Short mmCIF file of C-alpha atoms in Angstrom, two decimals:
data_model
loop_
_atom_site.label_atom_id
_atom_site.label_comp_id
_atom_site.label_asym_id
_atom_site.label_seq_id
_atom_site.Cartn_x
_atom_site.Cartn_y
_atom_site.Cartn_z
CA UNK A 42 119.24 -103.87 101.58
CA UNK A 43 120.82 -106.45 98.74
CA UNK A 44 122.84 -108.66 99.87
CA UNK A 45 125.45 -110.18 96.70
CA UNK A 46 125.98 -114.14 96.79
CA UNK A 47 129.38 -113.79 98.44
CA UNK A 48 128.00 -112.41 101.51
CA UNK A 49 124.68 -114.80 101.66
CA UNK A 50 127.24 -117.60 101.52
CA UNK A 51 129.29 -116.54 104.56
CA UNK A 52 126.11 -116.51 106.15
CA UNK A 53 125.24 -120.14 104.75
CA UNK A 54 128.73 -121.05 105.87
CA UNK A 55 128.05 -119.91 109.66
CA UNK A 56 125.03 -121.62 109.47
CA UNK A 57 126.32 -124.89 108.83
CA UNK A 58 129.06 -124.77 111.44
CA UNK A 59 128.71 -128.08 113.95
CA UNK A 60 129.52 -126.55 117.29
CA UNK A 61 131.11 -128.74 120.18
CA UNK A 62 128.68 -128.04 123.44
CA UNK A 63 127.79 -124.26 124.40
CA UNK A 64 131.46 -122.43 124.71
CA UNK A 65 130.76 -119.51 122.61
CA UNK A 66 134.41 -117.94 123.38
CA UNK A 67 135.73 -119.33 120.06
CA UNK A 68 133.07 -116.83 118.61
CA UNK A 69 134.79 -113.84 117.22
CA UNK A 70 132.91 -110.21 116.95
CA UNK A 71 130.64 -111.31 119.56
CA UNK A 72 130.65 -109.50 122.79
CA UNK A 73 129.07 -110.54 126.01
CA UNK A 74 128.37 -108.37 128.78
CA UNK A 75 129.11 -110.26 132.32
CA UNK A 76 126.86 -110.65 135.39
CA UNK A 77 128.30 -108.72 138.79
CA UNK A 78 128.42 -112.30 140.36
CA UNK A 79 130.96 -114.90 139.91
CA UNK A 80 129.41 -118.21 139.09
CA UNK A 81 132.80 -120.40 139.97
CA UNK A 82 133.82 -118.27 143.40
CA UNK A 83 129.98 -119.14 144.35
CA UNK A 84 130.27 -122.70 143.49
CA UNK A 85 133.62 -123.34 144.71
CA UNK A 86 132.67 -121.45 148.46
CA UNK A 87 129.43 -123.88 148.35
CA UNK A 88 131.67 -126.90 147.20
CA UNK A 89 133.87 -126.87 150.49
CA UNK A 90 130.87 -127.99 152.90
CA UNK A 91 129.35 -130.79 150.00
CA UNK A 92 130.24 -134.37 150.16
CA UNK A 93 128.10 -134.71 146.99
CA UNK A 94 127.30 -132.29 143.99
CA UNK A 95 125.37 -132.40 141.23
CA UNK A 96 125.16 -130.31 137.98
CA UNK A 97 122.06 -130.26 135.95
CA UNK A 98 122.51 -129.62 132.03
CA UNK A 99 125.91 -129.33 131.89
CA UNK A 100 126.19 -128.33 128.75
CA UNK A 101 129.55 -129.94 126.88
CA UNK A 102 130.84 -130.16 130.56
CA UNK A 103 132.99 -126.84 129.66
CA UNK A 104 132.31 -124.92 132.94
CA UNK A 105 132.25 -127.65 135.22
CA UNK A 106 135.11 -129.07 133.68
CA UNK A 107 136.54 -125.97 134.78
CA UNK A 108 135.77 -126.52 138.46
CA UNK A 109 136.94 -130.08 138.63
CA UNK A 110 139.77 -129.03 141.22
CA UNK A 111 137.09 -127.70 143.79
CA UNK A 112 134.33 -130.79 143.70
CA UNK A 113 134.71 -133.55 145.62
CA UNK A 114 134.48 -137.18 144.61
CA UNK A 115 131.34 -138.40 143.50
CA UNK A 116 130.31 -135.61 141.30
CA UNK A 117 127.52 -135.96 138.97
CA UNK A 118 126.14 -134.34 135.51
CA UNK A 119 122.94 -134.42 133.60
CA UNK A 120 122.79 -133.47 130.19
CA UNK A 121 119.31 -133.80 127.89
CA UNK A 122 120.78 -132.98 124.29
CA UNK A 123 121.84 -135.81 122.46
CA UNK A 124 124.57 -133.79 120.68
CA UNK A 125 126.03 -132.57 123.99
CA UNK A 126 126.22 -135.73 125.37
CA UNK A 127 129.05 -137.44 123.95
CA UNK A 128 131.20 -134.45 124.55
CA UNK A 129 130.74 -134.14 127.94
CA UNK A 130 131.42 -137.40 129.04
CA UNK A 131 134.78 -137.06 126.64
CA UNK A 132 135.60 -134.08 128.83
CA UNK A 133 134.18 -135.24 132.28
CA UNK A 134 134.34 -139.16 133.08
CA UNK A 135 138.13 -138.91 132.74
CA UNK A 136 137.80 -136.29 135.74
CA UNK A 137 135.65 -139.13 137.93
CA UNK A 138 132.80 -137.11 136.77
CA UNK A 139 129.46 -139.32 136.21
CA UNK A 140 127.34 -137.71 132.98
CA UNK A 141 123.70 -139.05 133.23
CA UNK A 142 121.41 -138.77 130.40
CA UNK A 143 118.36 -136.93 131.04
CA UNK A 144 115.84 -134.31 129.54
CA UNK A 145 114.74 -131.81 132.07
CA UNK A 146 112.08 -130.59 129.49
CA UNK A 147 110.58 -134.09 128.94
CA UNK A 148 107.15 -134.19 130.52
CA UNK A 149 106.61 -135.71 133.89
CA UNK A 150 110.73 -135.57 133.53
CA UNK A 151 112.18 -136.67 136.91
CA UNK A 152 115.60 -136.62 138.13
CA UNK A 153 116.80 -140.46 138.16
CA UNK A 154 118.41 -140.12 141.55
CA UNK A 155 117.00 -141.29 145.29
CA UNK A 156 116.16 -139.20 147.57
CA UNK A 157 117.87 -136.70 149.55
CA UNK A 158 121.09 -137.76 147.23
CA UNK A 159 123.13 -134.87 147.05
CA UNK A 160 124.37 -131.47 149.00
CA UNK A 161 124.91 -128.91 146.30
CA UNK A 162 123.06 -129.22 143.06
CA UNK A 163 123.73 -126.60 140.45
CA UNK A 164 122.01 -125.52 137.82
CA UNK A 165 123.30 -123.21 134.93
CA UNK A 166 121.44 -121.77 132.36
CA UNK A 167 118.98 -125.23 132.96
CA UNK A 168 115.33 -125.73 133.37
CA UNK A 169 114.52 -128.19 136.35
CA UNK A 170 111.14 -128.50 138.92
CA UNK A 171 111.48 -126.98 142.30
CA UNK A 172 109.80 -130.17 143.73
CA UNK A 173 112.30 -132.64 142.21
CA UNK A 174 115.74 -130.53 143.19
CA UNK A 175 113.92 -130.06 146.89
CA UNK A 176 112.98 -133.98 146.81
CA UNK A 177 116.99 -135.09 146.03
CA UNK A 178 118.32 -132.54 148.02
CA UNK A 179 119.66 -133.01 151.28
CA UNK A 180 118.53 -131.30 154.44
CA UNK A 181 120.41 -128.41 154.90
CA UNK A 182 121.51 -128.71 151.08
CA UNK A 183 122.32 -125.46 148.98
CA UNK A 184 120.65 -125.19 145.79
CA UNK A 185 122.71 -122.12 143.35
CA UNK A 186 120.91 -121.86 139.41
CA UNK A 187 121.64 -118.56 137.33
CA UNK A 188 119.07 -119.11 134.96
CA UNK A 189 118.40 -116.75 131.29
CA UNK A 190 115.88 -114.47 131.72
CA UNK A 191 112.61 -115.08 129.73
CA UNK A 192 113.43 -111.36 128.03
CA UNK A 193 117.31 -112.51 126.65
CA UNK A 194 118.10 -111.46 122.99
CA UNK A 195 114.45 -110.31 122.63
CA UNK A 196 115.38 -108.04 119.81
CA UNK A 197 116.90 -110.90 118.01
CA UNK A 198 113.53 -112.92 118.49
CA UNK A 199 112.00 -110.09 117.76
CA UNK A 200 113.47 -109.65 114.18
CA UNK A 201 112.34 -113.38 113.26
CA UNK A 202 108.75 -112.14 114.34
CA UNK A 203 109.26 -115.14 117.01
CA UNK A 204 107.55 -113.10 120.25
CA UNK A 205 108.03 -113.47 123.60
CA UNK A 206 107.49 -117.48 124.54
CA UNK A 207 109.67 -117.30 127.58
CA UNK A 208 107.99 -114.21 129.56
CA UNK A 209 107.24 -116.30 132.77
CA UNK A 210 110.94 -117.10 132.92
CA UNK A 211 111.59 -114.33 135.91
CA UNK A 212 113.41 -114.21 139.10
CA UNK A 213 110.24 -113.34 140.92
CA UNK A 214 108.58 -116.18 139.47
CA UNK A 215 111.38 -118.65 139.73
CA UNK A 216 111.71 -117.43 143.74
CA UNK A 217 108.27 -118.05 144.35
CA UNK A 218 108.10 -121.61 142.52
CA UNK A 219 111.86 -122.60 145.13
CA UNK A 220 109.55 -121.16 148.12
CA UNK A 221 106.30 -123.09 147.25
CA UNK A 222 108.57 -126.45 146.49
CA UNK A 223 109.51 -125.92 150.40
CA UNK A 224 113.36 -124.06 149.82
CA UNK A 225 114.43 -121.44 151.77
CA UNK A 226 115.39 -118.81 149.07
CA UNK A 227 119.02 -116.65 150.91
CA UNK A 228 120.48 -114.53 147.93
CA UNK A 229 118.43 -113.51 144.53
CA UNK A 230 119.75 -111.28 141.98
CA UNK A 231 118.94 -110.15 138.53
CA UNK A 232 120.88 -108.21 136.04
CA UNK A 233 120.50 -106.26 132.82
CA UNK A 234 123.17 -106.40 130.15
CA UNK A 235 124.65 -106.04 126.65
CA UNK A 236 125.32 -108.30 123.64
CA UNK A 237 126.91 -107.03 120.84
CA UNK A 238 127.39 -109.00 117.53
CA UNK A 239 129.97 -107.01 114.76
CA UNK A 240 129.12 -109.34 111.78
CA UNK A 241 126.22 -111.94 110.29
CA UNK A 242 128.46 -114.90 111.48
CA UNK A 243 129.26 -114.21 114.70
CA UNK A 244 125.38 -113.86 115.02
CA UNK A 245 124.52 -116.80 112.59
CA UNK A 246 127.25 -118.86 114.85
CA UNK A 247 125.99 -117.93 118.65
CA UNK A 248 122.27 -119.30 116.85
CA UNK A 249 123.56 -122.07 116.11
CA UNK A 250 124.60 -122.81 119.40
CA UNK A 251 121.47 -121.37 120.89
CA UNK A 252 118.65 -122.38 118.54
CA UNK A 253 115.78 -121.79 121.01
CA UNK A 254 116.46 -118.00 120.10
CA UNK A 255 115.98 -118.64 116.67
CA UNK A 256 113.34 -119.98 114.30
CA UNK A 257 113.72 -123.86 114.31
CA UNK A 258 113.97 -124.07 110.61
CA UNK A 259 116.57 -121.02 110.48
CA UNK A 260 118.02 -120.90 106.99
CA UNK A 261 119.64 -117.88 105.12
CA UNK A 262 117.01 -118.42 101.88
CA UNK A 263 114.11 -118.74 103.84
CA UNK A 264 114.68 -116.47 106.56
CA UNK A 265 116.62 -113.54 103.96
CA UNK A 266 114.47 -110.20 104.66
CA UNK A 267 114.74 -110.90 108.54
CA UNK A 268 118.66 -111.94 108.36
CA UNK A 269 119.05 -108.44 106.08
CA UNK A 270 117.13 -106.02 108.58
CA UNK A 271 119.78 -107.53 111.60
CA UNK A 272 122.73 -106.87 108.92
CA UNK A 273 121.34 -103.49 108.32
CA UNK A 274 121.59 -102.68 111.76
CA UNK A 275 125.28 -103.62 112.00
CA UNK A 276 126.59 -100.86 109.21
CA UNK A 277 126.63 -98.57 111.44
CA UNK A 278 128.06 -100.71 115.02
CA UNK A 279 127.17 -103.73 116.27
CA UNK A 280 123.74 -105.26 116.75
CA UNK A 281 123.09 -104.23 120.29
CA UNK A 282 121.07 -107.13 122.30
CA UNK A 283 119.86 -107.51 125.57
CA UNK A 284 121.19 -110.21 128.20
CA UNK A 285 119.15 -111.25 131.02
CA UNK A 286 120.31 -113.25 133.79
CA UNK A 287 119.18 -113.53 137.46
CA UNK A 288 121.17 -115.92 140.06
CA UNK A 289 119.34 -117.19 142.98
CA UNK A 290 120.80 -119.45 145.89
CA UNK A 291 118.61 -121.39 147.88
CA UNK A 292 118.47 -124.04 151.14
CA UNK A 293 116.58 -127.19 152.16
CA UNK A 294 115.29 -127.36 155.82
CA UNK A 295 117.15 -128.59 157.94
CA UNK A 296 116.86 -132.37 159.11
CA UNK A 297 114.27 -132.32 162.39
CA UNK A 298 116.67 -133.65 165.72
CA UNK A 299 115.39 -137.16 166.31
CA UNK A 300 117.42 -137.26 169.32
CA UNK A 301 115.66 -134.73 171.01
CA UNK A 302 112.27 -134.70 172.60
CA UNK A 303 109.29 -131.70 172.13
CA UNK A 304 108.35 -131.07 175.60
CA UNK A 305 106.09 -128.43 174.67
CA UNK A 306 102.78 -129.77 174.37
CA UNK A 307 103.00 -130.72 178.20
CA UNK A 308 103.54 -127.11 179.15
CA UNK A 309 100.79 -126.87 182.52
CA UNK A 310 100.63 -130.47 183.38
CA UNK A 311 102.06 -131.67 186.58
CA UNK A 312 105.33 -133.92 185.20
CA UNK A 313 106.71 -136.49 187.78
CA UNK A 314 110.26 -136.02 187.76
CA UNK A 315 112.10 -138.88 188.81
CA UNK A 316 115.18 -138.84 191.64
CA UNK A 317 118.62 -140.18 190.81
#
C-alpha cells in the first residue's frame, strides 16, 4: 500500500493532537464496545454507606466528575501523569474534590494517606498494590477496580511488533494478589469485547491518548509500513480490536469487637460465677 502526502499528513496531524485527560468520546469513527456492568450504578450503590472515598488515577477527573452528586464530602483523587494533573484539579477542587499527586507505577510507590483512611476506594483503569489499598482501607471497607486486561488492543500492539508486556494483567491473577493482601474478594467479572476504528485518525488519536499501546517514539515516518498494514485493513471496514476488561469488588475484614470477651479458650474449666 502507498500512501500520497495528503493522507500521511492527516495522520501527522492526529498525531500531534494535545488531548485534555482520557475522554475519548470526542473521538469520531471510533467505536467502543461496553462492559455488561455499570461502573457509576456500582459506585454510586457503594457511595451511600462511605463517609470517605477515594479514587486512584483519576484520569482528567472526567468520570468522577461525573459522580460528584453521589460522593460525600471529603472525597479524594490521585493522579500520577503530570499532564493530567492540572486538568483534574480544574475540573475537581471546585467540586470539594482533593487531587493528590502521586505515581502508582513509581517503585516502592505508596499511597500518601494514614491508615485505615477511607471506606470506598476506587480504582479505574489504575495500577495500585493490594497491600497498600488493604493497609488505608477501613475495616469493613469496599474496594471496586475495573482494570484493562493485559490482552486489550493486542492486534494493535501486535502490528507495531510491540508483544504482549501486559500478559500477567488477569482477573485471576489480580483476585489472587486482593486475597493474599488479606481482602475478601465478593463479585469478579471479566468480559470480551470489540473496538472498531473507521479511519487512521481516529486510531492515531485514541494512541495518543493511550500511548502504553503504542511504540513510545510513535511517529508516522518512522513507524510508516506498520501505520499502512492497520490502514490496509480498514478498506474494507473498520480495524476490528479486542477490549478486555474484568471488574472485581472486594472487602476488608471487619474490625475485631473490643468490647466483647473470647470465652472460648476456658471451655472445661470450672468458672466461678459470681451472685448478684
Amino acid at each position: 500500500m502507498s500512501t500520497d502526502e495528503q493522507e500521511l499528513q492527516r495522520w501527522r496531524d492526529a498525531l500531534a493532537e494535545q488531548p485534555t485527560g482520557w475522554d475519548f468520546s470526542t473521538l469520531t469513527g471510533f467505536r467502543e464496545e461496553e462492559p455488561p456492568w455499570r461502573w457509576r450504578t456500582a459506585v454510586e450503590n457503594l457511595s451511600q454507606k462511605a463517609d470517605r472515598v477515594l479514587d486512584l488515577g483519576t484520569g482528567g477527573g472526567e468520570v468522577l466528575a461525573s459522580l460528584a452528586d453521589a460522593l460525600p464530602e471529603g472525597t479524594v483523587a490521585t493522579e500520577g501523569w503530570a499532564p493530567n494533573l492540572p486538568i483534574a484539579r480544574e475540573r475537581l477542587v471546585p467540586l470539594g474534590i482533593e487531587v493528590v499527586e502521586h505515581d502508582s507505577e513509581a517503585p516502592g510507590a505508596r499511597l500518601p494517606f494514614e491508615d485505615d483512611s477511607f471506606d470506598l476506594i476506587l480504582s479505574r483503569h489504575e495500577a495500585f498494590a493490594p497491600a497498600d489499598v488493604a493497609r488505608v482501607l477501613r475495616p469493613s471497607g469496599a474496594f471496586l477496580t475495573q482494570q484493562v486486561g493485559g490482552d486489550d488492543l493486542r492486534e494493535v500492539r501486535e502490528a507495531f511488533g510491540l508483544g504482549d508486556p501486559h500478559a500477567d494483567v488477569t482477573l485471576e491473577s489480580m483476585v489472587h494478589d486482593l486475597v493474599a493482601a488479606g481482602l475478601r474478594v465478593d463479585r469478579s467479572h471479566a468480559f470480551h469485547g470489540r473496538y472498531e476504528f473507521d479511519d487512521m485518525s481516529s486510531l492515531l488519536g485514541y494512541l495518543r491518548r493511550a500511548p502504553w499501546d503504542a511504540p513510545e517514539d510513535l511517529d508516522v515516518d518512522r513507524h510508516r509500513e506498520a501505520l499502512e498494514r492497520l490502514a490496509a485493513q480498514m478498506q474494507d471496514g473498520p480495524l476490528i480490536a479486542t477490549v478486555s476488561r474484568f471488574v472485581i469488588l472486594a472487602r476488608a475484614p471487619e474490625a475485631p469487637d473490643a468490647g466483647r470477651v473470647d470465652f472460648s479458650a476456658l471451655t472445661g474449666q470450672d468458672l466461678e460465677v459470681p451472685r448478684v
